Coordinates of C-alpha atoms in Angstrom, one line a residue:
X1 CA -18.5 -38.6 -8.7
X2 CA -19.4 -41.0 -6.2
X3 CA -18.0 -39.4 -3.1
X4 CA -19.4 -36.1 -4.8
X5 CA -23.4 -37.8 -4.7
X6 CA -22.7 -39.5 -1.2
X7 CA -21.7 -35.8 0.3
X8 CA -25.0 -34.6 -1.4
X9 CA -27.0 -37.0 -0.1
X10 CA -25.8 -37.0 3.3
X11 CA -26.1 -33.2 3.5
X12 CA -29.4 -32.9 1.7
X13 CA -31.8 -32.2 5.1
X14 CA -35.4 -31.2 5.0
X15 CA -34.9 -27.4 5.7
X16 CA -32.8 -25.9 2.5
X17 CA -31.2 -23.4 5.1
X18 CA -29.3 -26.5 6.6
X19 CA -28.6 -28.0 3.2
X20 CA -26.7 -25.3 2.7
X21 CA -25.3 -24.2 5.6
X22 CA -23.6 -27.7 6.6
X23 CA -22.0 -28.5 3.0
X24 CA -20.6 -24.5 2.9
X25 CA -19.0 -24.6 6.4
X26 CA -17.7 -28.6 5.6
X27 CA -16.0 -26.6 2.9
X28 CA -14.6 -23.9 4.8
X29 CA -12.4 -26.3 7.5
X30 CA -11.1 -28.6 4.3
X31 CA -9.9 -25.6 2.2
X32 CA -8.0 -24.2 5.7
X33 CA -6.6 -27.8 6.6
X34 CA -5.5 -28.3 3.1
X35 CA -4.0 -25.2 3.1
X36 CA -3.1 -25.4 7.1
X37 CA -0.5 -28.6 6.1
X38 CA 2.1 -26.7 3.6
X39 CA 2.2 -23.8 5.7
X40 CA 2.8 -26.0 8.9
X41 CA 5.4 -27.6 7.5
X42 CA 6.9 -25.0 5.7
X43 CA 6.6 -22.5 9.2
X44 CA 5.2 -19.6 7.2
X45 CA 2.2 -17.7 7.1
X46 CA 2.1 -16.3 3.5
X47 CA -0.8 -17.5 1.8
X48 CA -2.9 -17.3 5.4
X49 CA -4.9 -14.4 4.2
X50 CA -5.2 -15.1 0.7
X51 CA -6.9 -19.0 1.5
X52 CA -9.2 -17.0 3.6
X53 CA -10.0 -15.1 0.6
X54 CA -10.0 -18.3 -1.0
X55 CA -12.3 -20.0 1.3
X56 CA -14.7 -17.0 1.0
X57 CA -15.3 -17.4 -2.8
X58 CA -15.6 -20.8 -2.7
X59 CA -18.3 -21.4 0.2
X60 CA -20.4 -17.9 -1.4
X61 CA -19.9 -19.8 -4.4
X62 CA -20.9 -23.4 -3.6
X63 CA -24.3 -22.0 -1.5
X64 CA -25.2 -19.9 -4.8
X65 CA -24.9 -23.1 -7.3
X66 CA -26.0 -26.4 -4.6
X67 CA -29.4 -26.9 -5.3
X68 CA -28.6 -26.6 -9.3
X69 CA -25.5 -29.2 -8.1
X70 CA -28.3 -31.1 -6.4
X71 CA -30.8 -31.3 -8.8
X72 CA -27.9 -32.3 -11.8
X73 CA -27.0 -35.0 -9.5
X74 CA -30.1 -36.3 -9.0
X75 CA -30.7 -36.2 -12.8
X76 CA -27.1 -37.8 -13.6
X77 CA -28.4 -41.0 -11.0
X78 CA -32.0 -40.9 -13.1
X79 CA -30.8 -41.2 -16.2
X80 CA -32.5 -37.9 -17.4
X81 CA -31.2 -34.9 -18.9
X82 CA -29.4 -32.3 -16.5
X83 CA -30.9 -29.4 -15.4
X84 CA -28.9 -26.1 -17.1
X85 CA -26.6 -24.1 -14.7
X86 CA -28.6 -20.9 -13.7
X87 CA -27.8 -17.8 -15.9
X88 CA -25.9 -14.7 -13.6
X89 CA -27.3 -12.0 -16.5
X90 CA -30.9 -13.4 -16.3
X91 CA -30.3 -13.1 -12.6
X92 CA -30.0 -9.7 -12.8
X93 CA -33.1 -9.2 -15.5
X94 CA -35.0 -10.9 -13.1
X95 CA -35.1 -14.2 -15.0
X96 CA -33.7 -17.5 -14.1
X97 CA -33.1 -19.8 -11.1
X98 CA -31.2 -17.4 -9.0
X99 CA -32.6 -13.5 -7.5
X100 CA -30.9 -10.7 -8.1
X101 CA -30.3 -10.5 -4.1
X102 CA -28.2 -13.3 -4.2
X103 CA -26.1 -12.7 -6.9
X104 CA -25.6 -9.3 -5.4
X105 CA -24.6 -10.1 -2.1
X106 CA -22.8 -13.1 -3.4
X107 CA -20.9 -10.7 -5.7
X108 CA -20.8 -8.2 -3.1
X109 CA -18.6 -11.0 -1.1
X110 CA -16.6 -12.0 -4.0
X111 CA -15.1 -8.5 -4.5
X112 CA -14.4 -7.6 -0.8
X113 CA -12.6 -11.2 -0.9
X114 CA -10.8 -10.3 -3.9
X115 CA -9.9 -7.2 -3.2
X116 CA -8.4 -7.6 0.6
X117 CA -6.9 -10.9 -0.2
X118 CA -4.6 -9.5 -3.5
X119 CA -3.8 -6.5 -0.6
X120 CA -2.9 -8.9 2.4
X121 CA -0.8 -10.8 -0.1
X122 CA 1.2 -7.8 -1.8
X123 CA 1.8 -6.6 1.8
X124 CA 3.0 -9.8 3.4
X125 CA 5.1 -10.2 0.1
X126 CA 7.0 -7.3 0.5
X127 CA 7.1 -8.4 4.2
X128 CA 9.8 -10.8 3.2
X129 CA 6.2 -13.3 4.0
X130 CA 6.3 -12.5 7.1
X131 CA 3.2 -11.2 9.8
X132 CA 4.0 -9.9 13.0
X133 CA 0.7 -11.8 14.2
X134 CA 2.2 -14.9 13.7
X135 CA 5.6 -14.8 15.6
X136 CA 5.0 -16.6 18.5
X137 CA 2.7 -19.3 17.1
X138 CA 4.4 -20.3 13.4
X139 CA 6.5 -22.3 15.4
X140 CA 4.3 -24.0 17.1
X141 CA 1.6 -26.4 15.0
X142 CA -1.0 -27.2 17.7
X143 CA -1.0 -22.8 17.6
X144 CA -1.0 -22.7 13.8
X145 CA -2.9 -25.2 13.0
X146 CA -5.8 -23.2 15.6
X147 CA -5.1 -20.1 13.5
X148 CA -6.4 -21.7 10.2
X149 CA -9.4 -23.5 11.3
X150 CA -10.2 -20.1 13.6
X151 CA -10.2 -18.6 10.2
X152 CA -12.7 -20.9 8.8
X153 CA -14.7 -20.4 11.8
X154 CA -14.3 -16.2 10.8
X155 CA -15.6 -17.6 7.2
X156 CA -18.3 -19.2 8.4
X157 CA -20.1 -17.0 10.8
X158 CA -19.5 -14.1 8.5
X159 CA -20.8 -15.8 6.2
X160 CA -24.1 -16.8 7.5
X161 CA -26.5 -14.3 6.1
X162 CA -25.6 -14.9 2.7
X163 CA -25.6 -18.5 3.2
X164 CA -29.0 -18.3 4.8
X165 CA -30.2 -16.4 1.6
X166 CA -28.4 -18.4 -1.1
X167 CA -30.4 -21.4 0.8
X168 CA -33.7 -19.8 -0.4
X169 CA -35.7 -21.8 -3.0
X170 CA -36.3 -20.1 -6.3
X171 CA -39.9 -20.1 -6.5
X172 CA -39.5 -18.1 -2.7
X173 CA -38.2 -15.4 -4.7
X174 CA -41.2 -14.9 -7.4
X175 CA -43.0 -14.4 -4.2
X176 CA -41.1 -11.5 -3.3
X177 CA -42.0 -7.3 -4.3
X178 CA -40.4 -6.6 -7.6
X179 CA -39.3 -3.3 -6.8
X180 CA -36.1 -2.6 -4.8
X181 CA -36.7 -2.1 -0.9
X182 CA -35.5 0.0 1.7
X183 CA -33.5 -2.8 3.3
X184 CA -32.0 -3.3 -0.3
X185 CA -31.2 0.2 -0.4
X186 CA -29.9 0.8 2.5
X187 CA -28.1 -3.0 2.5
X188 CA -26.3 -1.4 -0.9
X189 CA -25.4 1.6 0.5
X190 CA -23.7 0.4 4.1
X191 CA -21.9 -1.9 1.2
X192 CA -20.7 0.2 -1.4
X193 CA -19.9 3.5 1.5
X194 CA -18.2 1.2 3.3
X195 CA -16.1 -0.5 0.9
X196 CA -15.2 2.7 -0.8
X197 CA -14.3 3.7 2.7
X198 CA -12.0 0.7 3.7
X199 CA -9.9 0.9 0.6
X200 CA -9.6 5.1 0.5
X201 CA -8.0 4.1 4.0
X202 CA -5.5 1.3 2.6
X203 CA -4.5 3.0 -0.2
X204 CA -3.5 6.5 2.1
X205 CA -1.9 4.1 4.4
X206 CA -0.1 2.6 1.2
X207 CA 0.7 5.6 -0.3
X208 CA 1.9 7.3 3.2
X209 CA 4.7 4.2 3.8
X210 CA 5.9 4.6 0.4
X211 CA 6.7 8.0 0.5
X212 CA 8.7 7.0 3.9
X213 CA 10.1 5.0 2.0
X214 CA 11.2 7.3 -0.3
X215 CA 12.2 9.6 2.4
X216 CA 9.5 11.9 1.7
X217 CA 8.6 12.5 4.8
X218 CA 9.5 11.3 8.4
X219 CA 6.1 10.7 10.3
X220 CA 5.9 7.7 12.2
X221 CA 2.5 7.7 12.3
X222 CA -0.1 8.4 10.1
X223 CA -2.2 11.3 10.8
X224 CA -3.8 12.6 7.7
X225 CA -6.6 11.8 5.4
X226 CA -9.3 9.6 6.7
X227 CA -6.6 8.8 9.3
X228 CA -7.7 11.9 11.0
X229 CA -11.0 11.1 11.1
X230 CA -10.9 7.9 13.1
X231 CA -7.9 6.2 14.2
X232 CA -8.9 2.8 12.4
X233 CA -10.6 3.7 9.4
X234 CA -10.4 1.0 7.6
X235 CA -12.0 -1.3 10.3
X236 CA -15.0 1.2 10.3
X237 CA -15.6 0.3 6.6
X238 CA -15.0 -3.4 7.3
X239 CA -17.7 -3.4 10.0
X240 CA -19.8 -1.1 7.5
X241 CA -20.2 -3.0 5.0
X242 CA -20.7 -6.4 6.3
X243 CA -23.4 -4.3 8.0
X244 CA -25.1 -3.7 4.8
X245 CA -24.7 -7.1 3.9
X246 CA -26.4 -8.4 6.6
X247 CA -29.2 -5.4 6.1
X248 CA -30.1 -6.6 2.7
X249 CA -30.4 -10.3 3.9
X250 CA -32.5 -10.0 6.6
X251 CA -34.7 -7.8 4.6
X252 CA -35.4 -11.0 2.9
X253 CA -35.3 -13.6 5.8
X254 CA -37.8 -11.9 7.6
X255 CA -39.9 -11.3 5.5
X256 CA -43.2 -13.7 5.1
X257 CA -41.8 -15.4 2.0
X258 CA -38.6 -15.5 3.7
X259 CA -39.8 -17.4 7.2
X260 CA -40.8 -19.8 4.7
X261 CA -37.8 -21.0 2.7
X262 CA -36.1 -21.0 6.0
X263 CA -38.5 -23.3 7.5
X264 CA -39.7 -20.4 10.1
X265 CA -43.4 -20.2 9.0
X266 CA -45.4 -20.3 12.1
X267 CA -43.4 -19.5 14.3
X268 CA -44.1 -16.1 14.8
X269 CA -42.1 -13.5 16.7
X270 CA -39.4 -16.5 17.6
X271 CA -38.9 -17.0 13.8
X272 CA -38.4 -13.5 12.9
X273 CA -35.7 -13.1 16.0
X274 CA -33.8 -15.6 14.4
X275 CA -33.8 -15.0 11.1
X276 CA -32.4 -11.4 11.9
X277 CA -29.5 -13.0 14.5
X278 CA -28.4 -15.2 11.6
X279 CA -27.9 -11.9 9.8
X280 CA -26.7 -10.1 12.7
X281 CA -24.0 -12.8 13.1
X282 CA -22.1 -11.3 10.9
X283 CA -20.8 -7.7 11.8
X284 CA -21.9 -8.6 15.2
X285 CA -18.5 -11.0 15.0
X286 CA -16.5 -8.8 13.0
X287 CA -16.9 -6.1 16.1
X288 CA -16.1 -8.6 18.4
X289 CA -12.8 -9.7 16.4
X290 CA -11.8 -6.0 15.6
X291 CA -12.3 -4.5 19.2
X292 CA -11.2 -7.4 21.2
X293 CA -9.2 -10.0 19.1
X294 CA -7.0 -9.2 16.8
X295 CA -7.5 -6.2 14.9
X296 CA -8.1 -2.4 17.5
X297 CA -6.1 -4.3 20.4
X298 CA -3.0 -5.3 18.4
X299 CA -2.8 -2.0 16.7
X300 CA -3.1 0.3 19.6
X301 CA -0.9 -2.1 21.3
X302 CA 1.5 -1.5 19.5
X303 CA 1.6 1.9 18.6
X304 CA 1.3 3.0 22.2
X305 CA 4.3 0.6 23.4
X306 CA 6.1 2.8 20.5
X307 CA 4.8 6.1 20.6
X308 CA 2.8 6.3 23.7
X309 CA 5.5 9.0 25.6
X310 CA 5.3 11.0 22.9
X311 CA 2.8 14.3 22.9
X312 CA 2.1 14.8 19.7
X313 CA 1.0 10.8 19.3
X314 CA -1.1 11.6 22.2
X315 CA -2.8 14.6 20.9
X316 CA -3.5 12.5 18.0
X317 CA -4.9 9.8 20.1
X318 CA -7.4 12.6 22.3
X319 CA -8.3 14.0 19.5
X320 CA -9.0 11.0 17.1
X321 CA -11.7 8.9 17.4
X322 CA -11.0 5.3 18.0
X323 CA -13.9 3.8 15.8
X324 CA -16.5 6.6 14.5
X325 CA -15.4 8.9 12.0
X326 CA -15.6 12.1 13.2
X327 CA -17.3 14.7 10.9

């Protein structure tokens, strides 16, 4: 309990944004080391993805509850009574200590999280907990060890506009327009299409290399479903909806109201620019990871090492779009 108040303390800064921000990311590289030291030693890679899933809940979850975590502290070290943890179901009524906003996109994360980490881990199980990403640096721990705390890096920045609003006092949200805005709208719609859209794409991918399996069929590439829409559809819905994440954020953040729980107010145009780059953070770095890292690369590295001769994996390729669905 002491360490816990000293960490508080030490993190509690005048602008809330960077009271959040600093405790959420300091959370992110201790849950990857932890996790980095087992799988170094061990040489595997099987629970990479799921502590990044891990790590993802944890930090959304830590920025939603700190100033309550804060505030009980400070009332522990008074002697007075504690402060009751905010209600999630008064949240959403529009009652409480926490917005509706940040619930949502704090649940919003949560699910994602959820949802691709039980995937990645069900995959790399019946890989024999094995990823080809990982062959030539598992064996190396300098290499490894880069590969967990780049995935807390991936946690962080992606998770900056939900950080940034999660930061927001309470009383900034009273402030606010009661009814649902177009940037909550549309934020909810890039969200929801593009989840919907990612996992359609896993489960036909899923569904296609079981029935090879099976013997079903003998493709050796899937061409069908939203698979002939766009060559990587299931990165179009990851970019998606961390799109509409970042759209429902910023709606906030630059907003009057918003420029002020940030600690932006007066600074005009220079305040608004940045409260919409720490929103654009996000899917600006999940682009930049998909198209030139380690997801579009990879993939069409591969496939065109295998299949690249072959002309009906090139007509696929001319006539697929890379990214874009096509209608």
């Amino acid at each position: 309990m002491i360490l816990l108040h000293s960490l508080l303390h030490a993190t509690n800064f005048s602008r809330p944004f960077l009271s959040t921000l600093v405790p959420s990311i300091g959370l992110a590289y201790t849950i990857q080391g932890l996790v980095a030291i087992p799988s170094l030693i061990g040489q595997t890679e099987r629970f990479y993805d799921l502590s990044g899933s891990l790590t993802y809940i944890s930090c959304t979850a830590l920025s939603l509850y700190l100033p309550t975590l804060r505030a009980r502290a400070a009332a522990a070290a008074a002697g007075i009574t504690k402060p009751a943890w905010p209600s999630i179901l008064a949240a959403l009524a529009g009652n409480g200590g926490l917005s509706w906003r940040q619930v949502a996109l704090s649940a919003a994360v949560s699910i994602w999280a959820t949802r691709l980490g039980t995937y990645l881990f069900s995959r790399i199980t019946s890989d024999n907990g094995t990823d080809s990403r990982f062959e030539n640096i598992r064996t190396s721990p300098p290499k490894f060890l880069g590969a967990f705390f780049a995935q807390a890096t991936w946690v962080s920045l992606c998770l900056l506009p939900v950080l940034a609003l999660n930061s927001l006092p309470a009383s900034i949200f009273s402030a606010l327009p009661a009814a649902i805005t177009l940037t909550d709208i549309l934020g909810l719609l890039l969200y929801i299409g593009g989840l919907g859209f990612e996992v359609t794409a896993d489960r036909q991918k899923d569904k296609w290399v079981q029935e090879k399996k099976t013997k079903k069929h003998n493709e050796e590439f899937l061409t069908r479903g939203l698979w002939s829409k766009s060559r990587h559809p299931n990165y179009f819905g990851e970019v998606t909806l961390w799109t509409g994440i970042a759209t429902l954020a910023g709606g906030v953040l630059v907003s009057n109201v918003g420029q002020v729980g940030m600690g932006l107010a007066g600074s005009g145009v220079l305040g608004k620019v940045t409260a919409l780059c720490v929103a654009a953070v996000s899917p600006a770095f999940v682009t930049l990871l998909l198209f030139k890292v380690s997801g579009i690369p990879l993939s069409e590295g591969k496939y065109d090492k295998r299949y690249g001769e072959r002309k009906d994996y090139q007509e696929w390729k001319k006539n697929t779009p890379m990214f874009f669905p096509k209608l």
